Short mmCIF file of C-alpha atoms in Angstrom, two decimals:
data_model
loop_
_atom_site.label_atom_id
_atom_site.label_comp_id
_atom_site.label_asym_id
_atom_site.label_seq_id
_atom_site.Cartn_x
_atom_site.Cartn_y
_atom_site.Cartn_z
CA UNK A 299 14.33 306.37 -13.01
CA UNK A 300 17.10 304.95 -15.18
CA UNK A 301 17.11 301.50 -16.81
CA UNK A 302 19.52 300.03 -14.26
CA UNK A 303 17.32 300.86 -11.28
CA UNK A 304 14.17 299.98 -13.23
CA UNK A 305 15.69 296.54 -13.93
CA UNK A 306 16.12 296.02 -10.17
CA UNK A 307 12.58 297.14 -9.34
CA UNK A 308 10.99 294.88 -11.97
CA UNK A 309 13.04 291.74 -11.26
CA UNK A 310 10.95 289.05 -9.58
CA UNK A 311 11.78 285.53 -8.47
CA UNK A 312 10.56 283.07 -11.12
CA UNK A 313 9.61 279.53 -10.12
CA UNK A 314 7.79 278.28 -13.21
CA UNK A 315 9.80 277.91 -16.41
CA UNK A 316 9.26 277.14 -20.08
CA UNK A 317 11.25 274.23 -21.48
CA UNK A 318 13.22 276.50 -23.85
CA UNK A 319 16.92 276.62 -23.03
CA UNK A 320 18.72 279.93 -22.69
CA UNK A 321 21.43 280.47 -25.28
CA UNK A 322 25.11 279.91 -24.56
CA UNK A 323 25.65 283.54 -25.52
CA UNK A 324 23.18 284.78 -22.90
CA UNK A 325 24.51 282.33 -20.31
CA UNK A 326 28.04 283.59 -20.96
CA UNK A 327 26.94 287.20 -20.52
CA UNK A 328 25.23 286.29 -17.23
CA UNK A 329 28.30 284.46 -15.91
CA UNK A 330 30.55 287.32 -17.02
CA UNK A 331 28.31 289.75 -15.11
CA UNK A 332 28.69 287.52 -12.04
CA UNK A 333 32.45 287.54 -12.36
CA UNK A 334 32.49 291.36 -12.22
CA UNK A 335 30.85 291.49 -8.79
CA UNK A 336 33.20 292.88 -6.16
CA UNK A 337 34.95 290.36 -3.91
CA UNK A 338 36.74 290.93 -0.61
CA UNK A 339 40.40 291.83 -1.24
CA UNK A 340 39.65 291.17 -4.94
CA UNK A 341 40.09 287.45 -4.26
CA UNK A 342 37.66 286.15 -6.93
CA UNK A 343 37.94 282.84 -5.08
CA UNK A 344 34.54 281.68 -6.28
CA UNK A 345 33.70 279.11 -8.97
CA UNK A 346 30.57 279.26 -11.13
CA UNK A 347 29.32 275.85 -12.26
CA UNK A 348 26.55 276.24 -14.83
CA UNK A 349 24.56 273.13 -15.74
CA UNK A 350 22.46 272.88 -18.89
CA UNK A 351 23.04 269.19 -19.60
CA UNK A 352 19.76 267.35 -18.94
CA UNK A 353 21.34 264.20 -17.52
CA UNK A 354 23.57 266.13 -15.13
CA UNK A 355 20.59 268.22 -14.05
CA UNK A 356 18.66 265.01 -13.28
CA UNK A 357 21.60 263.68 -11.25
CA UNK A 358 21.77 266.88 -9.20
CA UNK A 359 18.04 266.78 -8.57
CA UNK A 360 18.22 263.12 -7.56
CA UNK A 361 21.07 263.88 -5.14
CA UNK A 362 18.95 266.55 -3.49
CA UNK A 363 15.92 264.22 -3.36
CA UNK A 364 17.88 261.32 -1.87
CA UNK A 365 19.56 263.65 0.64
CA UNK A 366 16.20 264.97 1.76
CA UNK A 367 15.05 261.38 2.36
CA UNK A 368 17.92 260.91 4.85
CA UNK A 369 16.71 263.79 7.05
CA UNK A 370 14.56 262.74 10.01
CA UNK A 371 11.45 264.81 10.71
CA UNK A 372 11.51 265.84 14.36
CA UNK A 373 9.63 268.46 16.33
CA UNK A 374 12.26 271.09 15.56
CA UNK A 375 12.32 270.50 11.79
CA UNK A 376 11.36 273.71 9.99
CA UNK A 377 7.95 273.39 8.26
CA UNK A 378 9.56 274.29 4.91
CA UNK A 379 12.06 271.43 5.27
CA UNK A 380 9.25 269.09 6.27
CA UNK A 381 7.41 269.98 3.05
CA UNK A 382 10.58 269.34 1.02
CA UNK A 383 11.11 265.95 2.70
CA UNK A 384 7.51 265.00 1.93
CA UNK A 385 7.97 266.05 -1.71
CA UNK A 386 11.10 263.89 -1.86
CA UNK A 387 8.98 260.80 -1.37
CA UNK A 388 7.66 261.33 -4.91
CA UNK A 389 10.47 260.20 -7.23
CA UNK A 390 9.32 262.65 -9.90
CA UNK A 391 9.72 265.68 -7.65
CA UNK A 392 11.90 268.38 -9.10
CA UNK A 393 13.65 270.62 -6.61
CA UNK A 394 15.06 272.86 -9.32
CA UNK A 395 11.66 274.09 -10.48
CA UNK A 396 12.22 272.16 -13.75
CA UNK A 397 14.41 275.03 -14.87
CA UNK A 398 16.62 274.42 -17.92
CA UNK A 399 19.72 276.06 -16.39
CA UNK A 400 21.16 275.80 -12.89
CA UNK A 401 24.19 277.76 -11.66
CA UNK A 402 26.03 276.74 -8.52
CA UNK A 403 28.36 279.22 -6.84
CA UNK A 404 30.98 277.59 -4.65
CA UNK A 405 33.79 279.27 -2.81
CA UNK A 406 36.63 278.54 -0.40
CA UNK A 407 35.42 277.08 2.87
CA UNK A 408 37.90 279.23 4.82
CA UNK A 409 37.44 282.59 3.09
CA UNK A 410 35.57 284.78 5.58
CA UNK A 411 34.16 286.90 2.75
CA UNK A 412 32.96 283.91 0.72
CA UNK A 413 29.27 284.26 1.63
CA UNK A 414 28.85 287.94 0.71
CA UNK A 415 31.18 287.55 -2.29
CA UNK A 416 29.09 284.66 -3.61
CA UNK A 417 25.82 286.49 -2.96
CA UNK A 418 27.06 289.56 -4.84
CA UNK A 419 27.99 287.38 -7.83
CA UNK A 420 24.57 285.70 -7.84
CA UNK A 421 22.92 289.12 -7.48
CA UNK A 422 24.71 290.33 -10.61
CA UNK A 423 23.69 287.14 -12.45
CA UNK A 424 20.01 287.49 -11.54
CA UNK A 425 19.95 291.15 -12.60
CA UNK A 426 21.82 290.43 -15.84
CA UNK A 427 19.40 287.56 -16.57
CA UNK A 428 16.38 289.81 -16.01
CA UNK A 429 17.85 292.42 -18.35
CA UNK A 430 17.94 289.67 -21.03
CA UNK A 431 14.33 288.64 -20.38
CA UNK A 432 15.43 285.57 -18.42
CA UNK A 433 13.84 284.67 -15.10
CA UNK A 434 15.73 283.32 -12.08
CA UNK A 435 15.35 282.23 -8.49
CA UNK A 436 17.91 281.77 -5.71
CA UNK A 437 17.80 278.19 -4.40
CA UNK A 438 19.06 277.22 -0.98
CA UNK A 439 18.85 273.41 -1.04
CA UNK A 440 22.44 272.72 -2.09
CA UNK A 441 24.07 275.26 0.26
CA UNK A 442 22.15 273.73 3.14
CA UNK A 443 23.36 270.24 2.26
CA UNK A 444 26.86 271.08 1.07
CA UNK A 445 28.55 268.78 3.58
CA UNK A 446 26.24 265.79 3.21
CA UNK A 447 27.74 262.75 1.50
CA UNK A 448 25.51 262.51 -1.59
CA UNK A 449 25.95 266.20 -2.26
CA UNK A 450 29.74 265.93 -1.85
CA UNK A 451 29.63 263.08 -4.39
CA UNK A 452 27.77 265.12 -6.98
CA UNK A 453 30.07 268.10 -6.27
CA UNK A 454 32.99 265.84 -7.22
CA UNK A 455 31.19 264.89 -10.46
CA UNK A 456 30.71 268.60 -11.14
CA UNK A 457 34.43 269.22 -10.51
CA UNK A 458 33.76 271.60 -7.65
CA UNK A 459 37.05 271.87 -5.71
CA UNK A 460 37.34 269.87 -2.49
CA UNK A 461 38.18 272.97 -0.47
CA UNK A 462 34.96 274.66 -1.61
CA UNK A 463 31.48 274.62 -0.17
CA UNK A 464 28.35 275.79 -1.94
CA UNK A 465 27.27 279.26 -0.86
CA UNK A 466 24.36 279.78 -3.22
CA UNK A 467 22.71 278.59 -6.38
CA UNK A 468 20.24 279.94 -8.89
CA UNK A 469 17.89 278.44 -11.46
CA UNK A 470 17.31 280.24 -14.74
CA UNK A 471 15.05 280.08 -17.75
CA UNK A 472 12.16 281.81 -19.48
CA UNK A 473 9.20 282.46 -17.17
CA UNK A 474 6.17 280.31 -17.98
CA UNK A 475 3.87 282.83 -16.35
CA UNK A 476 3.95 286.43 -15.24
CA UNK A 477 5.30 286.48 -11.65
CA UNK A 478 3.16 288.15 -8.99
CA UNK A 479 3.92 291.81 -8.26
CA UNK A 480 6.52 292.51 -5.56
CA UNK A 481 5.21 292.50 -2.01
CA UNK A 482 5.07 296.00 -0.54
CA UNK A 483 8.49 297.11 0.67
CA UNK A 484 8.84 297.33 4.43
CA UNK A 485 9.78 300.59 6.10
CA UNK A 486 13.46 299.83 6.69
CA UNK A 487 15.18 303.05 5.68
CA UNK A 488 16.63 305.49 8.22
CA UNK A 489 18.47 308.55 6.92
CA UNK A 490 20.55 310.51 9.44
CA UNK B 99 26.01 294.29 -24.35
CA UNK B 100 23.08 296.08 -22.74
CA UNK B 101 23.32 299.00 -20.29
CA UNK B 102 22.54 296.84 -17.27
CA UNK B 103 25.45 294.46 -17.89
CA UNK B 104 27.69 297.34 -18.98
CA UNK B 105 26.97 299.06 -15.65
CA UNK B 106 28.19 295.93 -13.82
CA UNK B 107 31.35 295.64 -15.91
CA UNK B 108 32.30 299.29 -15.43
CA UNK B 109 31.57 299.55 -11.69
CA UNK B 110 34.77 299.81 -9.66
CA UNK B 111 35.40 300.21 -5.95
CA UNK B 112 36.05 303.87 -5.17
CA UNK B 113 38.21 304.80 -2.15
CA UNK B 114 38.91 308.46 -2.79
CA UNK B 115 35.98 310.86 -2.71
CA UNK B 116 35.21 314.50 -3.44
CA UNK B 117 33.65 316.48 -0.59
CA UNK B 118 30.38 317.04 -2.54
CA UNK B 119 27.42 315.33 -0.92
CA UNK B 120 25.10 313.12 -2.97
CA UNK B 121 21.55 314.43 -3.19
CA UNK B 122 18.74 313.11 -1.02
CA UNK B 123 16.95 312.19 -4.26
CA UNK B 124 19.85 310.00 -5.45
CA UNK B 125 20.32 308.53 -1.98
CA UNK B 126 16.62 307.63 -1.87
CA UNK B 127 16.85 305.94 -5.28
CA UNK B 128 19.89 303.95 -4.11
CA UNK B 129 18.15 302.83 -0.90
CA UNK B 130 15.01 301.95 -2.84
CA UNK B 131 17.11 299.80 -5.20
CA UNK B 132 18.56 298.04 -2.15
CA UNK B 133 15.11 297.35 -0.78
CA UNK B 134 14.16 295.55 -4.02
CA UNK B 135 16.91 292.96 -3.67
CA UNK B 136 15.52 289.48 -3.10
CA UNK B 137 15.49 288.20 0.48
CA UNK B 138 15.08 284.65 1.75
CA UNK B 139 11.37 283.86 2.20
CA UNK B 140 10.74 287.52 1.30
CA UNK B 141 11.57 288.46 4.89
CA UNK B 142 13.00 291.95 4.21
CA UNK B 143 14.33 291.73 7.76
CA UNK B 144 17.16 294.16 7.05
CA UNK B 145 17.50 297.81 8.07
CA UNK B 146 19.36 300.41 6.01
CA UNK B 147 20.91 303.21 8.09
CA UNK B 148 22.24 305.96 5.83
CA UNK B 149 24.44 308.62 7.44
CA UNK B 150 25.10 311.97 5.82
CA UNK B 151 25.28 314.07 9.00
CA UNK B 152 28.89 315.14 9.50
CA UNK B 153 28.88 314.89 13.30
CA UNK B 154 27.36 311.41 13.26
CA UNK B 155 29.87 310.31 10.64
CA UNK B 156 32.69 311.57 12.90
CA UNK B 157 31.24 309.65 15.85
CA UNK B 158 31.06 306.44 13.83
CA UNK B 159 34.63 306.89 12.64
CA UNK B 160 35.83 307.58 16.19
CA UNK B 161 34.04 304.43 17.44
CA UNK B 162 35.88 302.38 14.83
CA UNK B 163 39.20 304.06 15.69
CA UNK B 164 38.81 303.56 19.45
CA UNK B 165 37.72 299.94 18.90
CA UNK B 166 40.80 299.26 16.79
CA UNK B 167 42.95 300.61 19.63
CA UNK B 168 41.52 297.93 21.96
CA UNK B 169 42.73 295.10 19.71
CA UNK B 170 46.06 293.57 20.73
CA UNK B 171 48.54 292.85 17.96
CA UNK B 172 49.66 289.24 18.29
CA UNK B 173 51.43 286.87 15.91
CA UNK B 174 48.14 285.69 14.43
CA UNK B 175 46.73 289.18 13.74
CA UNK B 176 46.06 289.57 10.02
CA UNK B 177 48.46 292.09 8.40
CA UNK B 178 45.51 294.15 7.18
CA UNK B 179 44.16 294.45 10.73
CA UNK B 180 47.64 295.34 11.98
CA UNK B 181 47.76 298.19 9.44
CA UNK B 182 44.33 299.41 10.58
CA UNK B 183 45.39 299.32 14.24
CA UNK B 184 48.51 301.32 13.42
CA UNK B 185 46.41 303.86 11.51
CA UNK B 186 44.13 304.14 14.54
CA UNK B 187 47.01 305.63 16.55
CA UNK B 188 46.63 308.76 14.42
CA UNK B 189 43.55 310.55 15.77
CA UNK B 190 42.88 312.06 12.34
CA UNK B 191 42.63 308.71 10.60
CA UNK B 192 39.44 308.22 8.67
CA UNK B 193 38.30 304.65 8.24
CA UNK B 194 35.40 305.64 6.01
CA UNK B 195 37.65 306.97 3.24
CA UNK B 196 36.37 310.50 4.05
CA UNK B 197 33.24 309.62 2.07
CA UNK B 198 30.26 311.96 2.50
CA UNK B 199 27.71 309.12 2.79
CA UNK B 200 27.88 305.87 4.71
CA UNK B 201 25.18 303.18 4.61
CA UNK B 202 25.05 300.44 7.24
CA UNK B 203 23.02 297.31 6.54
CA UNK B 204 21.99 295.46 9.68
CA UNK B 205 19.79 292.41 9.93
CA UNK B 206 18.42 289.93 12.45
CA UNK B 207 21.16 288.07 14.29
CA UNK B 208 19.20 284.80 14.03
CA UNK B 209 18.06 284.93 10.39
CA UNK B 210 20.12 282.32 8.56
CA UNK B 211 19.70 284.19 5.27
CA UNK B 212 20.73 287.55 6.73
CA UNK B 213 24.25 287.58 5.28
CA UNK B 214 23.32 286.85 1.64
CA UNK B 215 20.18 289.00 1.93
CA UNK B 216 22.24 291.94 3.18
CA UNK B 217 24.92 291.42 0.53
CA UNK B 218 22.31 291.38 -2.24
CA UNK B 219 20.87 294.67 -0.96
CA UNK B 220 24.31 296.28 -0.86
CA UNK B 221 25.03 294.90 -4.33
CA UNK B 222 21.91 296.61 -5.67
CA UNK B 223 22.90 299.85 -3.92
CA UNK B 224 26.42 299.86 -5.38
CA UNK B 225 25.12 299.19 -8.90
CA UNK B 226 22.37 301.82 -8.58
CA UNK B 227 24.96 304.31 -7.30
CA UNK B 228 27.26 303.61 -10.24
CA UNK B 229 24.38 304.12 -12.67
CA UNK B 230 23.95 307.59 -11.13
CA UNK B 231 27.65 308.43 -11.44
CA UNK B 232 28.25 307.81 -7.73
CA UNK B 233 31.19 305.73 -6.52
CA UNK B 234 31.04 303.26 -3.65
CA UNK B 235 33.09 300.76 -1.70
CA UNK B 236 32.03 297.90 0.59
CA UNK B 237 33.57 298.37 4.06
CA UNK B 238 34.05 295.52 6.49
CA UNK B 239 35.18 297.29 9.67
CA UNK B 240 31.78 297.59 11.36
CA UNK B 241 30.60 294.03 10.57
CA UNK B 242 33.84 292.70 12.03
CA UNK B 243 33.32 294.68 15.24
CA UNK B 244 29.54 294.45 15.52
CA UNK B 245 29.62 292.85 18.97
CA UNK B 246 32.29 295.07 20.51
CA UNK B 247 31.08 297.48 23.17
CA UNK B 248 31.90 300.82 21.51
CA UNK B 249 30.29 299.67 18.29
CA UNK B 250 27.17 298.49 20.15
CA UNK B 251 27.01 301.94 21.76
CA UNK B 252 27.11 303.75 18.41
CA UNK B 253 24.60 301.25 17.00
CA UNK B 254 22.22 302.31 19.78
CA UNK B 255 22.78 305.98 18.87
CA UNK B 256 21.98 305.07 15.24
CA UNK B 257 18.79 303.29 16.39
CA UNK B 258 19.89 299.95 14.97
CA UNK B 259 17.68 297.32 16.65
CA UNK B 260 19.19 295.35 19.54
CA UNK B 261 18.45 292.03 17.82
CA UNK B 262 20.41 293.11 14.74
CA UNK B 263 24.06 292.78 13.88
CA UNK B 264 25.83 294.61 11.07
CA UNK B 265 26.32 292.43 8.00
CA UNK B 266 27.84 294.96 5.66
CA UNK B 267 28.36 298.64 5.01
CA UNK B 268 29.20 300.83 2.08
CA UNK B 269 30.65 304.30 1.61
CA UNK B 270 29.41 306.48 -1.23
CA UNK B 271 30.26 309.72 -2.94
CA UNK B 272 31.69 311.20 -6.13
CA UNK B 273 35.03 309.69 -7.12
CA UNK B 274 37.94 312.11 -6.71
CA UNK B 275 39.98 310.18 -9.26
CA UNK B 276 39.42 307.61 -11.98
CA UNK B 277 39.62 304.16 -10.34
CA UNK B 278 42.14 301.68 -11.74
CA UNK B 279 40.81 299.26 -14.38
CA UNK B 280 39.40 295.96 -13.08
CA UNK B 281 41.97 293.23 -12.44
CA UNK B 282 41.77 290.47 -15.05
CA UNK B 283 38.92 288.08 -14.28
CA UNK B 284 40.04 284.66 -13.11
CA UNK B 285 39.04 281.56 -15.01
CA UNK B 286 36.22 280.43 -12.71
CA UNK B 287 33.47 279.45 -15.15
CA UNK B 288 32.57 275.84 -15.86
CA UNK B 289 29.64 275.13 -18.18
CA UNK B 290 28.29 271.57 -18.24
#
């Protein structure tokens, strides 16, 4: 097995990070890798907003926390969302796993390929990060809330274009502990 | 730059293939790489249907061609779709770039993470293929037509589950010509 495939098989989602920041050089390599993902019709209509500034990170986290507090818990609320809303009651809760780096991928609201294009870019970034010894985890809070007012406000602060929505985001940093081994792969392959 | 990032920067979409088939060993490695992509909540709810059988490939192509012929051309029809419909009038048209291998990624219709999950799996497959000297190209015909009757019929033949839709597909094979260099990357990176 070559190093490229091995890198894919050993990548794990990391949710517990050291405080050490990743270097601008490594971050640039990761973002460059993202920009080389394929995009439908070669549009490259995405934008990658990478946050390492501590104050900005706190503001983003607080926007997520305050947004969660606006969501009513009803019978249909997914148990995972319920747990997030309950966490939001603690003002010290961190929804970005206390990671030192957070990358938001936004894209045109009316580009039909925006979701897969954005996912492919984040996929490249996570694999590039792992190849540099950097852990990462896809986060879905912001995409889920992309049209809620507090999130739109912070998107304006982050200079995310008005005609964009957030399709995905990813936290990055050095793993504070060895992640658990991958769950067994399901039998999903059919060769004809 | 390490080999993993270099592999991303040198991968290009390939649309012109040699007739040589890729080996079952390489195909298995590629599918395995896809299965190690992250999935929301670790669901792995996707299915990878890889077609190398010539007759089945012809049937899939014919289903796409016949489906295209059912689409009326109106003022709003996208020029790309118009060109596909016109190509469909030629019974020898091949919508799979005459590639020897075609992989369809289907996933649960009601899994909200199915699109990014499927894209991440295809991303891994394209990068793994490139690392093995195999070219690939994401194809959007089947996803676009996943609910049309002729496509549902061929999906049944391919044993794609009834509660699945097609989120993406990819052709693979050995490039018959050197692909053009990547277009310049757009200025989409913002570091805060």
